[in-house]
PDB file of C-alpha atoms in Angstrom:
ATOM      1  CA  MET A   1       0.000   0.000   0.000  1.00  0.00           C
ATOM      2  CA  LYS A   2       2.948   2.327   0.632  1.00  0.00           C
ATOM      3  CA  ARG A   3       3.996   1.786  -2.962  1.00  0.00           C
ATOM      4  CA  LEU A   4       0.482   2.545  -4.202  1.00  0.00           C
ATOM      5  CA  ALA A   5       0.308   5.651  -2.045  1.00  0.00           C
ATOM      6  CA  LYS A   6       3.576   6.838  -3.518  1.00  0.00           C
ATOM      7  CA  TYR A   7       2.039   6.760  -6.978  1.00  0.00           C
ATOM      8  CA  LEU A   8      -0.373   9.465  -5.879  1.00  0.00           C
ATOM      9  CA  THR A   9       2.481  11.945  -6.027  1.00  0.00           C
ATOM     10  CA  LEU A  10       3.665  10.931  -9.496  1.00  0.00           C
ATOM     11  CA  ILE A  11       1.865  13.659 -11.413  1.00  0.00           C
ATOM     12  CA  ILE A  12       3.705  14.838 -14.488  1.00  0.00           C
ATOM     13  CA  ALA A  13       3.362  18.613 -14.895  1.00  0.00           C
ATOM     14  CA  LEU A  14       2.574  19.910 -18.349  1.00  0.00           C
ATOM     15  CA  ASN A  15       3.969  23.071 -19.856  1.00  0.00           C
ATOM     16  CA  LEU A  16       1.022  25.453 -19.559  1.00  0.00           C
ATOM     17  CA  ALA A  17       2.391  28.238 -21.738  1.00  0.00           C
ATOM     18  CA  ASP A  18      -0.328  29.849 -23.831  1.00  0.00           C
ATOM     19  CA  SER A  19       1.764  29.870 -27.012  1.00  0.00           C
ATOM     20  CA  THR A  20       0.478  29.110 -30.487  1.00  0.00           C
ATOM     21  CA  LYS A  21       3.749  29.258 -32.399  1.00  0.00           C
ATOM     22  CA  GLY A  22       4.476  26.151 -34.423  1.00  0.00           C
ATOM     23  CA  GLN A  23       1.359  24.261 -33.358  1.00  0.00           C
ATOM     24  CA  LEU A  24      -0.068  21.368 -35.317  1.00  0.00           C
ATOM     25  CA  THR A  25      -3.847  21.643 -35.472  1.00  0.00           C
ATOM     26  CA  TYR A  26      -6.119  18.884 -36.773  1.00  0.00           C
ATOM     27  CA  VAL A  27      -9.780  19.770 -37.134  1.00  0.00           C
ATOM     28  CA  THR A  28     -11.093  16.465 -38.518  1.00  0.00           C
ATOM     29  CA  PRO A  29     -10.325  12.792 -37.804  1.00  0.00           C
ATOM     30  CA  GLU A  30      -9.221  12.427 -41.424  1.00  0.00           C
ATOM     31  CA  GLU A  31      -6.556  15.092 -40.938  1.00  0.00           C
ATOM     32  CA  ALA A  32      -5.482  13.672 -37.575  1.00  0.00           C
ATOM     33  CA  ALA A  33      -5.049  10.184 -39.065  1.00  0.00           C
ATOM     34  CA  LYS A  34      -1.925  11.475 -40.787  1.00  0.00           C
ATOM     35  CA  ASP A  35      -0.263  11.897 -37.393  1.00  0.00           C
ATOM     36  CA  PRO A  36       0.924   8.521 -35.973  1.00  0.00           C
ATOM     37  CA  ASP A  37       0.519   9.857 -32.422  1.00  0.00           C
ATOM     38  CA  PHE A  38      -3.241  10.154 -32.940  1.00  0.00           C
ATOM     39  CA  ALA A  39      -3.559   6.377 -33.305  1.00  0.00           C
ATOM     40  CA  ILE A  40      -2.054   5.881 -29.853  1.00  0.00           C
ATOM     41  CA  GLN A  41      -3.830   8.682 -27.991  1.00  0.00           C
ATOM     42  CA  GLY A  42      -7.111   7.789 -26.356  1.00  0.00           C
ATOM     43  CA  GLU A  43      -8.773   5.712 -23.664  1.00  0.00           C
ATOM     44  CA  TYR A  44      -8.179   2.047 -22.890  1.00  0.00           C
ATOM     45  CA  THR A  45      -9.654  -0.428 -20.423  1.00  0.00           C
ATOM     46  CA  GLY A  46      -8.151  -3.624 -19.104  1.00  0.00           C
ATOM     47  CA  GLU A  47      -6.212  -5.174 -16.247  1.00  0.00           C
ATOM     48  CA  GLY A  48      -2.779  -4.715 -14.743  1.00  0.00           C
ATOM     49  CA  ILE A  49      -0.564  -6.351 -12.114  1.00  0.00           C
ATOM     50  CA  ASP A  50       1.394  -4.317  -9.582  1.00  0.00           C
ATOM     51  CA  ASP A  51       4.769  -5.232  -8.067  1.00  0.00           C
ATOM     52  CA  ARG A  52       3.019  -7.250  -5.355  1.00  0.00           C
ATOM     53  CA  ASP A  53       1.282  -9.428  -7.952  1.00  0.00           C
ATOM     54  CA  THR A  54      -2.087  -7.865  -7.170  1.00  0.00           C
ATOM     55  CA  ASN A  55      -4.422  -7.672 -10.152  1.00  0.00           C
ATOM     56  CA  HIS A  56      -6.343  -4.422 -10.769  1.00  0.00           C
ATOM     57  CA  MET A  57      -9.047  -3.341 -13.149  1.00  0.00           C
ATOM     58  CA  LEU A  58      -7.595  -0.290 -14.862  1.00  0.00           C
ATOM     59  CA  GLY A  59      -8.562   2.566 -17.096  1.00  0.00           C
ATOM     60  CA  LEU A  60      -5.783   4.078 -19.185  1.00  0.00           C
ATOM     61  CA  GLN A  61      -5.664   7.547 -20.738  1.00  0.00           C
ATOM     62  CA  ILE A  62      -2.872   8.395 -23.172  1.00  0.00           C
ATOM     63  CA  VAL A  63      -2.424  12.044 -24.149  1.00  0.00           C
ATOM     64  CA  ALA A  64      -0.376  13.024 -27.213  1.00  0.00           C
ATOM     65  CA  LEU A  65       1.954  15.942 -26.515  1.00  0.00           C
ATOM     66  CA  GLY A  66       3.486  16.235 -29.982  1.00  0.00           C
ATOM     67  CA  LYS A  67       6.546  14.858 -31.776  1.00  0.00           C
ATOM     68  CA  GLY A  68       6.029  11.321 -30.541  1.00  0.00           C
ATOM     69  CA  THR A  69       5.776  12.195 -26.835  1.00  0.00           C
ATOM     70  CA  PHE A  70       2.953  11.250 -24.488  1.00  0.00           C
ATOM     71  CA  GLN A  71       1.603  11.266 -20.975  1.00  0.00           C
ATOM     72  CA  ALA A  72      -0.128   8.086 -19.807  1.00  0.00           C
ATOM     73  CA  THR A  73      -2.183   7.666 -16.644  1.00  0.00           C
ATOM     74  CA  ALA A  74      -3.555   4.366 -15.381  1.00  0.00           C
ATOM     75  CA  PHE A  75      -6.535   4.680 -13.026  1.00  0.00           C
ATOM     76  CA  GLN A  76      -7.282   1.909 -10.546  1.00  0.00           C
ATOM     77  CA  GLY A  77     -10.855   0.689 -10.953  1.00  0.00           C
ATOM     78  CA  GLY A  78     -11.551   2.169 -14.384  1.00  0.00           C
ATOM     79  CA  LEU A  79     -11.669   5.444 -16.269  1.00  0.00           C
ATOM     80  CA  PRO A  80     -12.617   8.780 -14.644  1.00  0.00           C
ATOM     81  CA  GLY A  81     -16.381   8.859 -14.334  1.00  0.00           C
ATOM     82  CA  ALA A  82     -16.523   5.132 -15.143  1.00  0.00           C
ATOM     83  CA  GLY A  83     -15.052   3.156 -12.262  1.00  0.00           C
ATOM     84  CA  TRP A  84     -12.120   5.169 -10.929  1.00  0.00           C
ATOM     85  CA  GLY A  85     -12.530   5.968  -7.227  1.00  0.00           C
ATOM     86  CA  GLY A  86     -10.743   9.302  -7.511  1.00  0.00           C
ATOM     87  CA  GLN A  87      -7.560   8.378  -5.640  1.00  0.00           C
ATOM     88  CA  ILE A  88      -5.103   5.734  -6.841  1.00  0.00           C
ATOM     89  CA  LYS A  89      -3.421   6.210 -10.198  1.00  0.00           C
ATOM     90  CA  TRP A  90      -0.080   5.668 -11.903  1.00  0.00           C
ATOM     91  CA  THR A  91       1.313   8.372 -14.187  1.00  0.00           C
ATOM     92  CA  TYR A  92       4.063   7.964 -16.802  1.00  0.00           C
ATOM     93  CA  THR A  93       5.761   9.911 -19.547  1.00  0.00           C
ATOM     94  CA  GLY A  94       6.414   8.172 -22.834  1.00  0.00           C
ATOM     95  CA  LYS A  95       7.871   8.337 -26.309  1.00  0.00           C
ATOM     96  CA  ARG A  96       6.947   6.531 -29.499  1.00  0.00           C
ATOM     97  CA  GLU A  97       9.801   4.437 -30.893  1.00  0.00           C
ATOM     98  CA  GLY A  98       9.139   3.355 -34.442  1.00  0.00           C
ATOM     99  CA  LYS A  99       6.067   1.401 -35.431  1.00  0.00           C
ATOM    100  CA  GLY A 100       4.425  -0.853 -32.887  1.00  0.00           C
ATOM    101  CA  HIS A 101       5.637   0.293 -29.481  1.00  0.00           C
ATOM    102  CA  ALA A 102       6.276   3.186 -27.155  1.00  0.00           C
ATOM    103  CA  ARG A 103       8.281   3.423 -23.941  1.00  0.00           C
ATOM    104  CA  PHE A 104       6.716   4.873 -20.809  1.00  0.00           C
ATOM    105  CA  SER A 105       8.410   5.367 -17.472  1.00  0.00           C
ATOM    106  CA  ASN A 106       8.186   6.905 -14.017  1.00  0.00           C
ATOM    107  CA  ASP A 107      10.556   6.701 -11.063  1.00  0.00           C
ATOM    108  CA  GLU A 108       9.377   3.166 -10.353  1.00  0.00           C
ATOM    109  CA  GLY A 109      10.986   1.862 -13.543  1.00  0.00           C
ATOM    110  CA  LEU A 110      10.482   1.296 -17.252  1.00  0.00           C
ATOM    111  CA  VAL A 111       7.249   0.000 -18.741  1.00  0.00           C
ATOM    112  CA  VAL A 112       6.930  -0.721 -22.452  1.00  0.00           C
ATOM    113  CA  LEU A 113       3.472  -0.437 -23.999  1.00  0.00           C
ATOM    114  CA  HIS A 114       3.105  -2.441 -27.207  1.00  0.00           C
ATOM    115  CA  TYR A 115       0.137  -1.485 -29.370  1.00  0.00           C
ATOM    116  CA  ASN A 116      -1.457  -2.887 -32.499  1.00  0.00           C
ATOM    117  CA  GLU A 117      -4.795  -1.718 -33.939  1.00  0.00           C
ATOM    118  CA  GLY A 118      -6.344  -0.800 -30.622  1.00  0.00           C
ATOM    119  CA  GLU A 119      -4.894  -3.633 -28.557  1.00  0.00           C
ATOM    120  CA  MET A 120      -2.136  -2.834 -26.075  1.00  0.00           C
ATOM    121  CA  THR A 121       0.016  -4.878 -23.739  1.00  0.00           C
ATOM    122  CA  ALA A 122       2.346  -3.600 -21.030  1.00  0.00           C
ATOM    123  CA  THR A 123       5.600  -5.331 -20.196  1.00  0.00           C
ATOM    124  CA  LYS A 124       8.179  -4.751 -17.495  1.00  0.00           C
ATOM    125  CA  GLY A 125      11.383  -6.547 -18.356  1.00  0.00           C
ATOM    126  CA  ASN A 126      10.347  -9.959 -19.682  1.00  0.00           C
ATOM    127  CA  ARG A 127       7.076  -9.942 -17.773  1.00  0.00           C
ATOM    128  CA  GLN A 128       3.656  -8.889 -19.062  1.00  0.00           C
ATOM    129  CA  VAL A 129       2.020  -6.641 -16.484  1.00  0.00           C
ATOM    130  CA  GLY A 130      -1.040  -5.373 -18.316  1.00  0.00           C
ATOM    131  CA  SER A 131      -3.424  -5.839 -21.205  1.00  0.00           C
ATOM    132  CA  PHE A 132      -5.752  -3.159 -22.604  1.00  0.00           C
ATOM    133  CA  THR A 133      -8.264  -2.551 -25.369  1.00  0.00           C
ATOM    134  CA  LYS A 134      -8.928   0.872 -26.838  1.00  0.00           C
ATOM    135  CA  THR A 135     -12.409   2.186 -26.174  1.00  0.00           C
ATOM    136  CA  THR A 136     -14.406   5.152 -27.425  1.00  0.00           C
ATOM    137  CA  ARG A 137     -16.911   6.335 -24.855  1.00  0.00           C
ATOM    138  CA  LYS A 138     -20.121   7.979 -25.988  1.00  0.00           C
ATOM    139  CA  SER A 139     -22.149  10.359 -23.861  1.00  0.00           C
ATOM    140  CA  LYS A 140     -25.555   9.015 -22.840  1.00  0.00           C
ATOM    141  CA  THR A 141     -27.099  12.300 -23.988  1.00  0.00           C
ATOM    142  CA  MET A 142     -25.456  12.363 -27.422  1.00  0.00           C
ATOM    143  CA  GLY A 143     -28.055  13.076 -30.087  1.00  0.00           C
ATOM    144  CA  LEU A 144     -30.709  13.952 -27.505  1.00  0.00           C
ATOM    145  CA  ASP A 145     -33.758  15.422 -29.222  1.00  0.00           C
ATOM    146  CA  ALA A 146     -35.127  18.772 -28.121  1.00  0.00           C
ATOM    147  CA  PRO A 147     -38.163  18.181 -25.886  1.00  0.00           C
ATOM    148  CA  LYS A 148     -41.562  19.686 -26.578  1.00  0.00           C
ATOM    149  CA  GLY A 149     -41.492  23.435 -26.007  1.00  0.00           C
ATOM    150  CA  ALA A 150     -37.719  23.743 -26.344  1.00  0.00           C
ATOM    151  CA  LYS A 151     -36.111  26.167 -28.803  1.00  0.00           C
ATOM    152  CA  VAL A 152     -33.631  24.669 -31.263  1.00  0.00           C
ATOM    153  CA  LEU A 153     -30.671  27.035 -31.574  1.00  0.00           C
ATOM    154  CA  PHE A 154     -28.705  25.036 -34.124  1.00  0.00           C
ATOM    155  CA  ALA A 155     -29.365  21.796 -35.988  1.00  0.00           C
ATOM    156  CA  GLY A 156     -27.216  22.059 -39.103  1.00  0.00           C
ATOM    157  CA  GLU A 157     -28.525  25.259 -40.691  1.00  0.00           C
ATOM    158  CA  ASP A 158     -29.369  28.871 -39.906  1.00  0.00           C
ATOM    159  CA  ASN A 159     -32.861  29.010 -38.371  1.00  0.00           C
ATOM    160  CA  GLY A 160     -32.628  32.671 -37.345  1.00  0.00           C
ATOM    161  CA  SER A 161     -31.758  32.009 -33.700  1.00  0.00           C
ATOM    162  CA  LEU A 162     -28.113  33.094 -33.740  1.00  0.00           C
ATOM    163  CA  ASP A 163     -26.074  36.184 -34.515  1.00  0.00           C
ATOM    164  CA  LYS A 164     -22.521  35.894 -35.868  1.00  0.00           C
ATOM    165  CA  LEU A 165     -23.315  32.376 -37.029  1.00  0.00           C
ATOM    166  CA  GLN A 166     -20.778  30.646 -39.266  1.00  0.00           C
ATOM    167  CA  ILE A 167     -21.433  27.160 -40.608  1.00  0.00           C
ATOM    168  CA  THR A 168     -18.846  24.763 -42.046  1.00  0.00           C
ATOM    169  CA  LYS A 169     -19.376  22.935 -45.338  1.00  0.00           C
ATOM    170  CA  ASP A 170     -20.331  19.807 -43.397  1.00  0.00           C
ATOM    171  CA  GLY A 171     -23.056  21.620 -41.426  1.00  0.00           C
ATOM    172  CA  LEU A 172     -21.317  22.330 -38.124  1.00  0.00           C
ATOM    173  CA  MET A 173     -21.506  25.557 -36.152  1.00  0.00           C
ATOM    174  CA  MET A 174     -18.219  27.380 -35.680  1.00  0.00           C
ATOM    175  CA  GLU A 175     -17.204  29.179 -32.497  1.00  0.00           C
ATOM    176  CA  GLY A 176     -18.354  32.766 -31.954  1.00  0.00           C
ATOM    177  CA  ALA A 177     -22.143  32.575 -32.316  1.00  0.00           C
ATOM    178  CA  LEU A 178     -24.435  34.474 -29.943  1.00  0.00           C
ATOM    179  CA  THR A 179     -28.121  33.817 -29.357  1.00  0.00           C
ATOM    180  CA  LYS A 180     -30.527  36.538 -30.435  1.00  0.00           C
ATOM    181  CA  GLY A 181     -32.820  35.569 -27.598  1.00  0.00           C
ATOM    182  CA  LYS A 182     -32.111  36.307 -23.946  1.00  0.00           C
ATOM    183  CA  PHE A 183     -32.897  33.843 -21.199  1.00  0.00           C
ATOM    184  CA  GLN A 184     -33.417  33.574 -17.455  1.00  0.00           C
ATOM    185  CA  SER A 185     -33.565  30.009 -16.074  1.00  0.00           C
ATOM    186  CA  PHE A 186     -33.214  27.135 -18.545  1.00  0.00           C
ATOM    187  CA  ASN A 187     -31.990  23.678 -19.480  1.00  0.00           C
ATOM    188  CA  LEU A 188     -29.385  23.695 -22.254  1.00  0.00           C
ATOM    189  CA  HIS A 189     -28.029  20.866 -24.404  1.00  0.00           C
ATOM    190  CA  VAL A 190     -24.840  21.374 -26.434  1.00  0.00           C
ATOM    191  CA  GLU A 191     -22.698  18.967 -28.461  1.00  0.00           C
ATOM    192  CA  PHE A 192     -19.142  20.053 -29.241  1.00  0.00           C
ATOM    193  CA  ARG A 193     -15.951  18.746 -30.815  1.00  0.00           C
ATOM    194  CA  LEU A 194     -12.444  19.935 -29.948  1.00  0.00           C
ATOM    195  CA  PRO A 195      -9.544  19.981 -32.425  1.00  0.00           C
ATOM    196  CA  PHE A 196      -6.471  17.781 -32.005  1.00  0.00           C
ATOM    197  CA  LYS A 197      -3.607  20.155 -31.144  1.00  0.00           C
ATOM    198  CA  PRO A 198      -0.857  17.885 -29.807  1.00  0.00           C
ATOM    199  CA  THR A 199       1.889  20.510 -29.564  1.00  0.00           C
ATOM    200  CA  ALA A 200      -0.304  23.123 -27.867  1.00  0.00           C
ATOM    201  CA  ARG A 201      -0.398  23.610 -24.121  1.00  0.00           C
ATOM    202  CA  GLY A 202      -2.871  24.999 -21.614  1.00  0.00           C
ATOM    203  CA  GLN A 203      -5.327  27.585 -22.890  1.00  0.00           C
ATOM    204  CA  ALA A 204      -4.071  27.190 -26.462  1.00  0.00           C
ATOM    205  CA  ARG A 205      -5.310  23.589 -26.600  1.00  0.00           C
ATOM    206  CA  GLY A 206      -8.680  24.050 -28.323  1.00  0.00           C
ATOM    207  CA  ASN A 207     -10.210  26.869 -26.299  1.00  0.00           C
ATOM    208  CA  SER A 208     -13.798  28.114 -26.440  1.00  0.00           C
ATOM    209  CA  GLY A 209     -16.382  28.683 -23.724  1.00  0.00           C
ATOM    210  CA  LEU A 210     -20.080  28.294 -23.052  1.00  0.00           C
ATOM    211  CA  TYR A 211     -21.255  31.601 -21.571  1.00  0.00           C
ATOM    212  CA  LEU A 212     -24.584  31.349 -19.750  1.00  0.00           C
ATOM    213  CA  GLN A 213     -26.486  34.670 -19.823  1.00  0.00           C
ATOM    214  CA  ARG A 214     -23.175  36.010 -21.187  1.00  0.00           C
ATOM    215  CA  ARG A 215     -22.165  36.139 -17.519  1.00  0.00           C
ATOM    216  CA  TYR A 216     -21.009  32.703 -16.381  1.00  0.00           C
ATOM    217  CA  GLU A 217     -18.480  30.669 -18.366  1.00  0.00           C
ATOM    218  CA  LEU A 218     -18.477  26.892 -18.434  1.00  0.00           C
ATOM    219  CA  GLN A 219     -15.076  26.218 -19.973  1.00  0.00           C
ATOM    220  CA  VAL A 220     -14.665  24.408 -23.292  1.00  0.00           C
ATOM    221  CA  LEU A 221     -11.076  23.185 -23.729  1.00  0.00           C
ATOM    222  CA  ASP A 222      -9.123  20.039 -24.505  1.00  0.00           C
ATOM    223  CA  SER A 223      -8.275  18.931 -20.966  1.00  0.00           C
ATOM    224  CA  PHE A 224      -8.335  15.210 -21.720  1.00  0.00           C
ATOM    225  CA  GLY A 225      -6.158  13.214 -19.338  1.00  0.00           C
ATOM    226  CA  ILE A 226      -4.511  16.171 -17.587  1.00  0.00           C
ATOM    227  CA  GLU A 227      -4.332  17.365 -14.011  1.00  0.00           C
ATOM    228  CA  MET A 228      -6.583  20.364 -13.444  1.00  0.00           C
ATOM    229  CA  THR A 229      -4.555  23.536 -12.967  1.00  0.00           C
ATOM    230  CA  ALA A 230      -4.771  25.867  -9.980  1.00  0.00           C
ATOM    231  CA  ALA A 231      -6.096  28.548 -12.329  1.00  0.00           C
ATOM    232  CA  LYS A 232      -9.412  26.650 -12.589  1.00  0.00           C
ATOM    233  CA  ASN A 233      -9.578  27.262 -16.343  1.00  0.00           C
ATOM    234  CA  ASP A 234      -9.711  23.711 -17.719  1.00  0.00           C
ATOM    235  CA  CYS A 235     -12.618  21.940 -19.391  1.00  0.00           C
ATOM    236  CA  GLY A 236     -15.602  21.654 -17.072  1.00  0.00           C
ATOM    237  CA  CYS A 237     -14.413  24.455 -14.799  1.00  0.00           C
ATOM    238  CA  LEU A 238     -16.649  27.347 -13.904  1.00  0.00           C
ATOM    239  CA  TYR A 239     -13.997  29.723 -15.103  1.00  0.00           C
ATOM    240  CA  LYS A 240     -11.617  30.823 -12.324  1.00  0.00           C
ATOM    241  CA  GLN A 241     -14.241  29.803  -9.744  1.00  0.00           C
ATOM    242  CA  LYS A 242     -14.708  26.027  -9.359  1.00  0.00           C
ATOM    243  CA  TYR A 243     -13.175  22.772 -10.552  1.00  0.00           C
ATOM    244  CA  PRO A 244     -15.458  20.099 -12.006  1.00  0.00           C
ATOM    245  CA  ASP A 245     -16.041  17.240  -9.564  1.00  0.00           C
ATOM    246  CA  VAL A 246     -14.331  14.909 -12.073  1.00  0.00           C
ATOM    247  CA  ASN A 247     -12.326  15.493 -15.249  1.00  0.00           C
ATOM    248  CA  ALA A 248     -14.891  14.008 -17.640  1.00  0.00           C
ATOM    249  CA  CYS A 249     -13.279  15.360 -20.818  1.00  0.00           C
ATOM    250  CA  PHE A 250     -13.069  12.882 -23.704  1.00  0.00           C
ATOM    251  CA  PRO A 251     -10.166  12.860 -26.222  1.00  0.00           C
ATOM    252  CA  PRO A 252     -10.082  15.611 -28.873  1.00  0.00           C
ATOM    253  CA  LEU A 253     -12.081  14.976 -32.069  1.00  0.00           C
ATOM    254  CA  THR A 254     -14.548  12.897 -30.027  1.00  0.00           C
ATOM    255  CA  TRP A 255     -18.024  14.449 -29.908  1.00  0.00           C
ATOM    256  CA  GLN A 256     -18.841  15.550 -26.366  1.00  0.00           C
ATOM    257  CA  THR A 257     -21.922  16.891 -24.589  1.00  0.00           C
ATOM    258  CA  TYR A 258     -22.817  19.523 -22.047  1.00  0.00           C
ATOM    259  CA  ASP A 259     -26.189  19.287 -20.315  1.00  0.00           C
ATOM    260  CA  VAL A 260     -26.810  22.298 -18.101  1.00  0.00           C
ATOM    261  CA  ASP A 261     -29.602  23.077 -15.636  1.00  0.00           C
ATOM    262  CA  PHE A 262     -29.279  26.798 -14.888  1.00  0.00           C
ATOM    263  CA  THR A 263     -31.293  28.872 -12.418  1.00  0.00           C
ATOM    264  CA  ALA A 264     -30.900  32.639 -12.701  1.00  0.00           C
ATOM    265  CA  ALA A 265     -29.890  34.822  -9.769  1.00  0.00           C
ATOM    266  CA  LYS A 266     -32.678  36.679  -7.959  1.00  0.00           C
ATOM    267  CA  PHE A 267     -32.717  40.392  -7.110  1.00  0.00           C
ATOM    268  CA  ASP A 268     -34.924  42.674  -5.038  1.00  0.00           C
ATOM    269  CA  VAL A 269     -36.573  45.870  -6.300  1.00  0.00           C
ATOM    270  CA  ASP A 270     -33.427  47.846  -5.496  1.00  0.00           C
ATOM    271  CA  GLY A 271     -31.288  45.569  -7.660  1.00  0.00           C
ATOM    272  CA  LYS A 272     -29.610  43.811  -4.731  1.00  0.00           C
ATOM    273  CA  ARG A 273     -28.959  40.120  -5.275  1.00  0.00           C
ATOM    274  CA  THR A 274     -31.030  38.008  -2.889  1.00  0.00           C
ATOM    275  CA  ALA A 275     -30.125  34.555  -4.261  1.00  0.00           C
ATOM    276  CA  PRO A 276     -27.162  33.427  -6.379  1.00  0.00           C
ATOM    277  CA  ALA A 277     -27.405  31.820  -9.782  1.00  0.00           C
ATOM    278  CA  ARG A 278     -27.147  28.034  -9.503  1.00  0.00           C
ATOM    279  CA  ILE A 279     -25.849  25.439 -11.929  1.00  0.00           C
ATOM    280  CA  THR A 280     -26.039  21.679 -12.285  1.00  0.00           C
ATOM    281  CA  ALA A 281     -23.961  20.454 -15.199  1.00  0.00           C
ATOM    282  CA  LYS A 282     -23.057  17.152 -16.809  1.00  0.00           C
ATOM    283  CA  LEU A 283     -20.101  16.750 -19.161  1.00  0.00           C
ATOM    284  CA  ASN A 284     -20.483  13.668 -21.336  1.00  0.00           C
ATOM    285  CA  GLY A 285     -23.333  12.514 -19.112  1.00  0.00           C
ATOM    286  CA  ILE A 286     -21.114  12.647 -16.002  1.00  0.00           C
ATOM    287  CA  LEU A 287     -22.132  14.987 -13.183  1.00  0.00           C
ATOM    288  CA  ILE A 288     -19.455  17.666 -12.708  1.00  0.00           C
ATOM    289  CA  HIS A 289     -21.395  20.402 -10.839  1.00  0.00           C
ATOM    290  CA  ASP A 290     -24.294  19.624  -8.501  1.00  0.00           C
ATOM    291  CA  ASP A 291     -26.552  22.625  -7.786  1.00  0.00           C
ATOM    292  CA  TYR A 292     -23.541  24.883  -7.290  1.00  0.00           C
ATOM    293  CA  PRO A 293     -24.265  28.494  -6.184  1.00  0.00           C
ATOM    294  CA  LEU A 294     -22.215  30.827  -8.379  1.00  0.00           C
ATOM    295  CA  LYS A 295     -20.330  33.451  -6.380  1.00  0.00           C
ATOM    296  CA  ASN A 296     -20.524  36.090  -9.086  1.00  0.00           C
ATOM    297  CA  LYS A 297     -20.005  36.459 -12.813  1.00  0.00           C
ATOM    298  CA  THR A 298     -16.906  34.637 -14.118  1.00  0.00           C
ATOM    299  CA  GLY A 299     -13.895  35.936 -16.053  1.00  0.00           C
ATOM    300  CA  ALA A 300     -14.928  38.181 -18.935  1.00  0.00           C
ATOM    301  CA  GLY A 301     -18.615  37.689 -18.198  1.00  0.00           C
ATOM    302  CA  GLN A 302     -20.934  40.656 -18.072  1.00  0.00           C
ATOM    303  CA  LYS A 303     -22.044  42.104 -14.740  1.00  0.00           C
ATOM    304  CA  GLU A 304     -24.820  40.308 -12.889  1.00  0.00           C
ATOM    305  CA  SER A 305     -28.253  41.918 -13.051  1.00  0.00           C
ATOM    306  CA  PRO A 306     -31.953  40.958 -13.012  1.00  0.00           C
ATOM    307  CA  ALA A 307     -32.057  41.146 -16.829  1.00  0.00           C
ATOM    308  CA  PRO A 308     -32.007  37.961 -18.903  1.00  0.00           C
ATOM    309  CA  GLY A 309     -28.956  37.311 -21.054  1.00  0.00           C
ATOM    310  CA  PRO A 310     -27.891  35.473 -24.234  1.00  0.00           C
ATOM    311  CA  ILE A 311     -25.854  32.300 -24.672  1.00  0.00           C
ATOM    312  CA  TRP A 312     -22.433  32.930 -26.224  1.00  0.00           C
ATOM    313  CA  PHE A 313     -20.230  30.267 -27.795  1.00  0.00           C
ATOM    314  CA  GLN A 314     -16.939  32.027 -27.209  1.00  0.00           C
ATOM    315  CA  ASN A 315     -14.544  32.650 -30.089  1.00  0.00           C
ATOM    316  CA  HIS A 316     -11.034  32.153 -28.735  1.00  0.00           C
ATOM    317  CA  SER A 317      -9.382  31.678 -32.150  1.00  0.00           C
ATOM    318  CA  ASN A 318      -9.618  27.892 -31.952  1.00  0.00           C
ATOM    319  CA  PRO A 319     -11.541  25.675 -34.409  1.00  0.00           C
ATOM    320  CA  VAL A 320     -14.157  24.268 -32.008  1.00  0.00           C
ATOM    321  CA  ARG A 321     -17.302  22.853 -33.626  1.00  0.00           C
ATOM    322  CA  TYR A 322     -20.876  22.626 -32.308  1.00  0.00           C
ATOM    323  CA  ARG A 323     -24.048  20.768 -33.276  1.00  0.00           C
ATOM    324  CA  ASN A 324     -27.458  19.812 -31.850  1.00  0.00           C
ATOM    325  CA  VAL A 325     -27.880  22.831 -29.598  1.00  0.00           C
ATOM    326  CA  TRP A 326     -31.229  23.514 -27.922  1.00  0.00           C
ATOM    327  CA  ILE A 327     -32.576  25.363 -24.901  1.00  0.00           C
ATOM    328  CA  GLN A 328     -35.712  24.919 -22.799  1.00  0.00           C
ATOM    329  CA  GLU A 329     -36.755  27.770 -20.536  1.00  0.00           C
ATOM    330  CA  LYS A 330     -37.956  26.914 -17.038  1.00  0.00           C
TER     331      LYS A 330
END
């Protein structure tokens, strides 16, 4: 158990510089397929044996960091939001070496991960210590139809609901749109896809934002497989205010969902706030905020007031795509 506890401290820090120079950006899976690192990155499930010959169910997340380098984290019990208990994990850094294998290590020793078309085995010396299969999780709310009485904001074409709307040739909404309507309390469903930017770091890694009432930002960013930063600006964060309860971000170029239950702040006749805005949010069907009372507006959000506000899909100069967006007022 001492050895397992030690693994809790083996977190590999990422370079969080917000630089865009020299980045490789892949907007579609077809483009990303040209990069051999993309085939390795992703989520895996399987079993592994520790140094005491104890067998564990494991979830494995491998994050591509560009030029054949990776971070890999094995989670005891399963993937985040799907079996992991939130405590024990093993973190490694790795490098691709030719076709068919990559080497990953931490201060406990060298582990070689051998991969072939979605199947992966882990060896330590001459001993096999793990076996994994690549998996692609799908949100339970993916493709959810707008309920009766809801307003469809985007479903592949301009229906007059959005200002600054730009649509790709394949019918996806680009970042930057703003609803013409203004809303108080509501339920909101959004599907989004982040680009694959392996050489980017931090806020340059596929940044957008879902601004509720144009006041409160629910961050949209590729935070797959990383440790949440102290700045509270990763995917699922209420920007600069609260971490998500779990990092439920899927790999880039995987379609993801936000399902948000938002209750507007209340004010008295003098404009004094008497009750905070509250938010319950699920990322990819996984609860990340449970009836959280917002302290105030977040980041670049507009000042709180009794007035309703629009929904803004922030343009942060990153090619984030949206589809199947609808809102139901409460």
